[in-house]
CSV table of C-alpha atoms and ligand atoms in Angstrom, one decimal:
chain,number,residue,atom,x,y,z
D,1,UNK,CA,0.2,0.1,-0.1
D,2,UNK,CA,1.0,3.7,-0.4
D,3,UNK,CA,0.5,5.5,2.7
D,4,UNK,CA,2.4,8.7,2.4
D,5,UNK,CA,2.2,11.6,-0.5
D,6,UNK,CA,4.5,14.3,-0.9
D,7,UNK,CA,3.4,17.6,-1.9
D,8,UNK,CA,6.1,19.8,-3.9
D,9,UNK,CA,4.7,23.4,-2.7
D,10,UNK,CA,7.6,25.5,-2.8
D,11,UNK,CA,7.3,27.3,-5.7
D,12,UNK,CA,6.7,31.3,-6.1
D,13,UNK,CA,3.7,31.3,-8.5
D,14,UNK,CA,4.9,34.1,-10.5
D,15,UNK,CA,2.4,33.5,-13.6
D,16,UNK,CA,-0.3,34.4,-10.6
D,17,UNK,CA,1.6,37.7,-9.2
D,18,UNK,CA,0.2,39.9,-8.0
D,19,UNK,CA,-2.2,37.4,-6.2
D,20,UNK,CA,0.4,35.1,-5.4
D,21,UNK,CA,3.0,38.0,-3.7
D,22,UNK,CA,1.6,37.3,0.2
D,23,UNK,CA,-0.1,34.4,-0.7
D,24,UNK,CA,0.8,31.1,-1.6
D,25,UNK,CA,-0.1,30.0,-4.9
D,26,UNK,CA,-1.6,26.5,-3.8
D,27,UNK,CA,-4.0,28.3,-1.7
D,28,UNK,CA,-5.5,30.1,-4.6
D,29,UNK,CA,-9.1,28.7,-4.5
D,30,UNK,CA,-10.8,26.9,-6.9
D,31,UNK,CA,-14.2,27.8,-6.2
D,32,UNK,CA,-14.3,27.7,-2.1
D,33,UNK,CA,-11.3,25.1,-1.9
D,34,UNK,CA,-7.7,26.0,-2.1
D,35,UNK,CA,-5.9,24.1,-5.1
D,36,UNK,CA,-4.0,21.9,-2.4
D,37,UNK,CA,-7.2,20.8,-0.8
D,38,UNK,CA,-8.0,18.8,-3.9
D,39,UNK,CA,-4.7,17.3,-3.8
D,40,UNK,CA,-4.7,16.0,-0.4
D,41,UNK,CA,-8.2,14.9,-0.9
D,42,UNK,CA,-7.0,12.9,-4.1
D,43,UNK,CA,-4.1,11.4,-2.1
D,44,UNK,CA,-6.8,10.7,0.7
D,45,UNK,CA,-9.1,8.4,-1.5
D,46,UNK,CA,-6.3,6.7,-2.8
D,47,UNK,CA,-5.2,5.4,0.9
D,48,UNK,CA,-2.5,8.1,2.1
D,49,UNK,CA,-2.7,9.0,5.4
D,50,UNK,CA,0.6,11.0,5.6
D,51,UNK,CA,0.6,14.3,3.8
D,52,UNK,CA,4.2,15.3,3.5
D,53,UNK,CA,4.7,19.3,2.1
D,54,UNK,CA,7.7,20.5,0.9
D,55,UNK,CA,7.3,24.2,1.4
D,56,UNK,CA,9.5,27.6,1.4
D,57,UNK,CA,9.5,30.8,2.8
D,58,UNK,CA,5.8,32.6,2.8
D,59,UNK,CA,4.4,29.3,2.6
D,60,UNK,CA,2.9,29.4,6.4
D,61,UNK,CA,-0.7,29.7,5.2
D,62,UNK,CA,-0.3,25.6,3.9
D,63,UNK,CA,0.2,24.7,7.6
D,64,UNK,CA,-2.6,27.0,9.1
D,65,UNK,CA,-4.6,25.4,6.8
D,66,UNK,CA,-4.5,22.1,7.6
D,67,UNK,CA,-4.8,23.0,11.3
D,68,UNK,CA,-7.9,23.6,13.3
D,69,UNK,CA,-9.1,26.8,13.7
D,70,UNK,CA,-10.3,26.9,17.1
D,71,UNK,CA,-11.2,31.1,17.3
D,72,UNK,CA,-13.3,30.6,13.9
D,73,UNK,CA,-14.8,27.2,14.9
D,74,UNK,CA,-16.0,29.0,18.0
D,75,UNK,CA,-17.5,31.6,16.4
D,76,UNK,CA,-19.4,29.7,13.6
D,77,UNK,CA,-20.4,27.0,16.0
D,78,UNK,CA,-24.4,26.4,16.1
D,79,UNK,CA,-24.8,28.9,13.3
D,80,UNK,CA,-26.0,28.1,10.3
D,81,UNK,CA,-22.5,28.1,8.8
D,82,UNK,CA,-20.7,25.6,10.7
D,83,UNK,CA,-21.2,22.9,7.5
D,84,UNK,CA,-18.4,25.2,5.7
D,85,UNK,CA,-15.8,23.9,7.7
D,86,UNK,CA,-17.2,19.9,8.3
D,87,UNK,CA,-15.2,19.1,5.1
D,88,UNK,CA,-11.8,20.0,6.0
D,89,UNK,CA,-12.2,19.3,9.6
D,90,UNK,CA,-12.9,15.8,9.1
D,91,UNK,CA,-9.7,16.1,6.3
D,92,UNK,CA,-7.6,17.1,9.2
D,93,UNK,CA,-8.9,14.6,11.8
D,94,UNK,CA,-8.3,11.8,9.3
D,95,UNK,CA,-4.6,12.7,8.1
D,96,UNK,CA,-1.0,13.2,9.4
D,97,UNK,CA,0.5,16.5,8.2
D,98,UNK,CA,4.2,17.0,7.9
D,99,UNK,CA,6.5,19.7,6.7
D,100,UNK,CA,9.7,20.5,5.4
D,101,UNK,CA,11.4,23.4,3.4
D,102,UNK,CA,13.2,23.6,0.5
D,103,UNK,CA,15.4,26.3,0.9
D,104,UNK,CA,16.5,26.7,-2.5
D,105,UNK,CA,15.0,26.5,-5.8
D,106,UNK,CA,16.6,23.6,-7.5
D,107,UNK,CA,14.1,22.1,-9.2
D,108,UNK,CA,11.1,19.3,-8.7
D,109,UNK,CA,14.1,16.3,-8.0
D,110,UNK,CA,15.5,18.3,-5.4
D,111,UNK,CA,12.5,19.2,-3.9
D,112,UNK,CA,11.5,15.4,-3.6
D,113,UNK,CA,15.0,14.5,-2.4
D,114,UNK,CA,14.1,17.1,0.4
D,115,UNK,CA,10.6,14.9,1.3
D,116,UNK,CA,12.9,12.1,2.2
D,117,UNK,CA,12.9,12.8,5.6
D,118,UNK,CA,8.9,13.3,5.6
D,119,UNK,CA,8.3,9.9,3.1
D,120,UNK,CA,11.3,7.8,4.7
D,121,UNK,CA,13.5,5.2,2.4
D,122,UNK,CA,11.6,2.2,3.5
D,123,UNK,CA,8.2,2.3,1.1
D,124,UNK,CA,7.3,3.8,-1.9
D,125,UNK,CA,5.5,6.9,-2.0
D,126,UNK,CA,3.1,9.5,-4.0
D,127,UNK,CA,3.6,12.8,-5.2
D,128,UNK,CA,1.3,14.9,-6.3
D,129,UNK,CA,2.0,18.2,-7.6
D,130,UNK,CA,-0.9,20.3,-6.9
D,131,UNK,CA,-1.0,22.6,-10.0
D,132,UNK,CA,-2.0,19.8,-11.8
D,133,UNK,CA,-5.9,19.4,-10.9
D,134,UNK,CA,-6.9,15.8,-12.0
D,135,UNK,CA,-10.9,14.8,-11.4
D,136,UNK,CA,-12.5,11.9,-12.5
D,137,UNK,CA,-16.2,12.8,-12.2
D,138,UNK,CA,-18.2,9.7,-11.0
D,139,UNK,CA,-15.2,7.7,-11.1
D,140,UNK,CA,-11.7,6.4,-9.3
D,141,UNK,CA,-9.1,10.1,-8.4
D,142,UNK,CA,-6.2,9.4,-10.4
D,143,UNK,CA,-3.8,8.3,-8.0
D,144,UNK,CA,-6.2,5.8,-6.7
D,145,UNK,CA,-6.1,4.5,-10.3
D,146,UNK,CA,-2.1,4.7,-9.9
D,147,UNK,CA,-1.8,2.6,-6.7
D,148,UNK,CA,-3.6,-0.3,-8.3
D,149,UNK,CA,-1.1,-0.3,-10.8
D,150,UNK,CA,1.8,0.0,-8.4
D,151,UNK,CA,0.3,-3.0,-6.6
D,152,UNK,CA,0.4,-5.4,-9.8
D,153,UNK,CA,4.0,-3.9,-11.2
D,154,UNK,CA,5.6,-3.0,-8.3
D,155,UNK,CA,7.9,0.0,-9.8
D,156,UNK,CA,7.7,3.4,-10.2
D,157,UNK,CA,4.6,4.7,-12.0
D,158,UNK,CA,4.1,8.0,-14.0
D,159,UNK,CA,0.9,9.2,-15.1
D,160,UNK,CA,0.8,10.6,-18.8
D,161,UNK,CA,-1.5,12.0,-21.2
D,162,UNK,CA,-1.3,13.2,-25.1
D,163,UNK,CA,-0.4,16.3,-25.9
D,164,UNK,CA,0.1,18.4,-29.0
D,165,UNK,CA,3.4,18.4,-30.6
D,166,UNK,CA,3.8,22.3,-30.0
D,167,UNK,CA,3.5,21.4,-26.4
D,168,UNK,CA,5.8,18.9,-25.8
D,169,UNK,CA,8.4,21.4,-24.6
D,170,UNK,CA,6.4,21.8,-21.3
D,171,UNK,CA,6.5,18.4,-20.1
D,172,UNK,CA,8.9,15.6,-19.5
D,173,UNK,CA,7.9,12.8,-22.5
D,174,UNK,CA,8.3,9.8,-22.3
D,175,UNK,CA,8.8,6.6,-24.8
D,176,UNK,CA,8.4,3.1,-24.6
D,177,UNK,CA,6.8,-0.1,-25.3
D,178,UNK,CA,2.9,-0.8,-25.1
D,179,UNK,CA,2.0,-3.4,-22.7
D,180,UNK,CA,-1.6,-2.8,-22.1
D,181,UNK,CA,-4.6,-1.0,-22.8
D,182,UNK,CA,-3.0,2.6,-21.8
D,183,UNK,CA,0.1,1.2,-19.8
D,184,UNK,CA,3.5,1.5,-21.2
D,185,UNK,CA,6.9,0.2,-20.1
D,186,UNK,CA,8.9,3.3,-20.5
D,187,UNK,CA,12.3,2.9,-21.9
D,188,UNK,CA,13.3,6.7,-22.2
D,189,UNK,CA,12.2,9.8,-20.3
D,190,UNK,CA,13.2,13.3,-21.4
D,191,UNK,CA,12.4,16.6,-19.7
D,192,UNK,CA,11.0,19.4,-21.9
D,193,UNK,CA,12.4,18.2,-25.1
D,194,UNK,CA,12.0,20.5,-28.4
D,195,UNK,CA,9.6,19.3,-30.7
D,196,UNK,CA,12.3,17.5,-32.9
D,197,UNK,CA,13.8,15.7,-30.1
D,198,UNK,CA,10.6,14.5,-28.7
D,199,UNK,CA,10.3,10.8,-29.6
D,200,UNK,CA,6.5,10.7,-28.7
D,201,UNK,CA,3.7,13.4,-27.6
D,202,UNK,CA,2.9,11.6,-24.2
D,203,UNK,CA,3.6,14.0,-21.1
D,204,UNK,CA,4.0,13.3,-17.9
D,205,UNK,CA,1.5,15.1,-15.3
D,206,UNK,CA,2.1,16.0,-12.0
D,207,UNK,CA,1.2,12.2,-10.3
D,208,UNK,CA,4.2,9.5,-9.5
D,209,UNK,CA,4.4,7.2,-7.5
D,210,UNK,CA,8.3,6.7,-6.9
D,211,UNK,CA,10.3,3.5,-5.5
D,212,UNK,CA,12.6,4.5,-2.6
D,213,UNK,CA,15.9,3.7,-4.4
D,214,UNK,CA,14.7,6.8,-6.4
D,215,UNK,CA,16.6,9.3,-3.4
D,216,UNK,CA,20.0,7.7,-4.3
D,217,UNK,CA,19.3,8.3,-7.9
D,218,UNK,CA,18.6,11.8,-7.4
D,219,UNK,CA,21.6,12.2,-5.3
D,220,UNK,CA,23.6,11.2,-8.5
D,221,UNK,CA,21.6,13.6,-11.0
D,222,UNK,CA,23.4,16.4,-12.1
D,223,UNK,CA,21.7,19.8,-13.4
D,224,UNK,CA,19.4,19.1,-16.4
D,225,UNK,CA,17.0,21.4,-18.2
D,226,UNK,CA,17.2,25.1,-16.8
D,227,UNK,CA,19.8,24.2,-14.7
D,228,UNK,CA,17.8,22.3,-12.3
D,229,UNK,CA,17.8,18.7,-10.7
D,230,UNK,CA,15.0,17.1,-12.7
D,231,UNK,CA,13.1,14.0,-11.3
D,232,UNK,CA,12.7,12.9,-14.8
D,233,UNK,CA,16.4,12.8,-15.3
D,234,UNK,CA,16.3,10.3,-12.0
D,235,UNK,CA,13.5,8.5,-13.2
D,236,UNK,CA,15.2,7.9,-16.5
D,237,UNK,CA,17.7,5.5,-14.7
D,238,UNK,CA,15.0,3.4,-13.3
D,239,UNK,CA,13.5,3.5,-16.8
D,240,UNK,CA,16.4,1.9,-18.5
D,241,UNK,CA,16.2,-1.1,-16.0
D,242,UNK,CA,12.6,-1.3,-17.0
D,243,UNK,CA,11.4,0.2,-13.8
D,244,UNK,CA,8.6,2.8,-15.0
D,245,UNK,CA,5.5,2.6,-15.9
D,246,UNK,CA,3.6,5.0,-17.8
D,247,UNK,CA,-0.3,5.5,-17.4
D,248,UNK,CA,-2.5,7.2,-19.6
D,249,UNK,CA,-5.0,7.7,-16.7
D,250,UNK,CA,-8.8,7.9,-17.0
D,251,UNK,CA,-10.1,11.2,-16.2
D,252,UNK,CA,-9.3,15.3,-16.5
D,253,UNK,CA,-6.2,17.1,-15.8
D,254,UNK,CA,-6.3,21.5,-15.3
D,255,UNK,CA,-2.9,22.8,-15.6
D,256,UNK,CA,-3.9,25.4,-12.7
D,257,UNK,CA,-0.3,26.6,-13.0
D,258,UNK,CA,-1.2,29.0,-15.8
D,259,UNK,CA,-3.9,31.7,-15.6
D,260,UNK,CA,-5.9,30.2,-18.3
D,261,UNK,CA,-6.1,26.4,-16.9
D,262,UNK,CA,-6.9,28.1,-13.6
D,263,UNK,CA,-9.8,29.8,-15.2
D,264,UNK,CA,-11.1,26.5,-17.2
D,265,UNK,CA,-10.8,24.6,-14.0
D,266,UNK,CA,-12.7,27.1,-12.2
D,267,UNK,CA,-15.4,27.1,-14.8
D,268,UNK,CA,-15.8,23.1,-15.0
D,269,UNK,CA,-15.6,22.9,-11.4
D,270,UNK,CA,-18.5,25.2,-11.0
D,271,UNK,CA,-20.7,23.5,-13.7
D,272,UNK,CA,-20.2,20.2,-11.8
D,273,UNK,CA,-21.2,22.0,-8.7
D,274,UNK,CA,-24.3,23.0,-9.8
R,301,G1P,C1,6.9,19.2,-13.9
R,301,G1P,C2,8.0,18.4,-14.5
R,301,G1P,C3,7.8,17.8,-16.0
R,301,G1P,C4,6.1,17.5,-16.1
R,301,G1P,C5,5.4,18.5,-15.5
R,301,G1P,C6,3.9,18.3,-15.0
R,301,G1P,O1,7.3,20.2,-14.7
R,301,G1P,O2,9.2,18.6,-14.2
R,301,G1P,O3,8.2,16.6,-16.2
R,301,G1P,O4,5.7,17.1,-17.1
R,301,G1P,O5,5.7,19.0,-13.7
R,301,G1P,O6,3.2,19.0,-14.6
R,301,G1P,P1,6.8,21.9,-14.3
R,301,G1P,O7,5.8,21.9,-15.0
R,301,G1P,O8,7.2,21.9,-12.7
R,301,G1P,O9,7.9,22.6,-14.9
């Protein structure tokens, strides 16, 4: 079973300035819930109990969000507004929240490495990039679908989707052998290749299940694309040994790291809530 999930959440969210000047981008709301809460709910649904956040300076609101707010609860107790806090209260009570900081922005691989103290080195763990909001209306969440695959293949699992060729340079791209409906045994992974370099249009999105040997591999990974330690490069070493599965998930994914994707997600969720 996958019991722990890491949430890299140190990024500045510059695309949302000035909104993110004093507020973490993970706290931007889609309707009434901050983006990060959707990620935590997805992890919980997949069976995770420990939620580990790799944060940075200016991210304290995340810790406060996943904690009891006595004053607020006292104020609205017994009023018609009490139910607004029921869902988050249940989430807080049913999970353990842990935090560490990435002091310098050295890439996603480095952020995950910093999370080692939160998830330990003995079991596989999940990673959710909350910016990628995933929904599967009336079906299983994306991480939950991936946990099933992990239980079958016992190796790292990445979620993928097809993107337009012109967009391949925004993603980690995989190539591999199709071994089942929507499932590939990854042979190669490249971080943000140019359209001519990209072997396929199968893009990694922000959901991973990683086996703990990834930490040693990250340690040996040199800075790659944009001078950052890339998780894609560390995973590529596992892929060479046939230890990475890529899965075309069922559901929808919104890129909430961009204003367009964020608005799209908001509209979609609003329609769903009616
Ligand atoms: C990260 C990963 C990339 C992946 C993407 C998914 O990139 O490095 O491989 O495709 O997330 O959202 P970022 O979007 O943080 O630049």
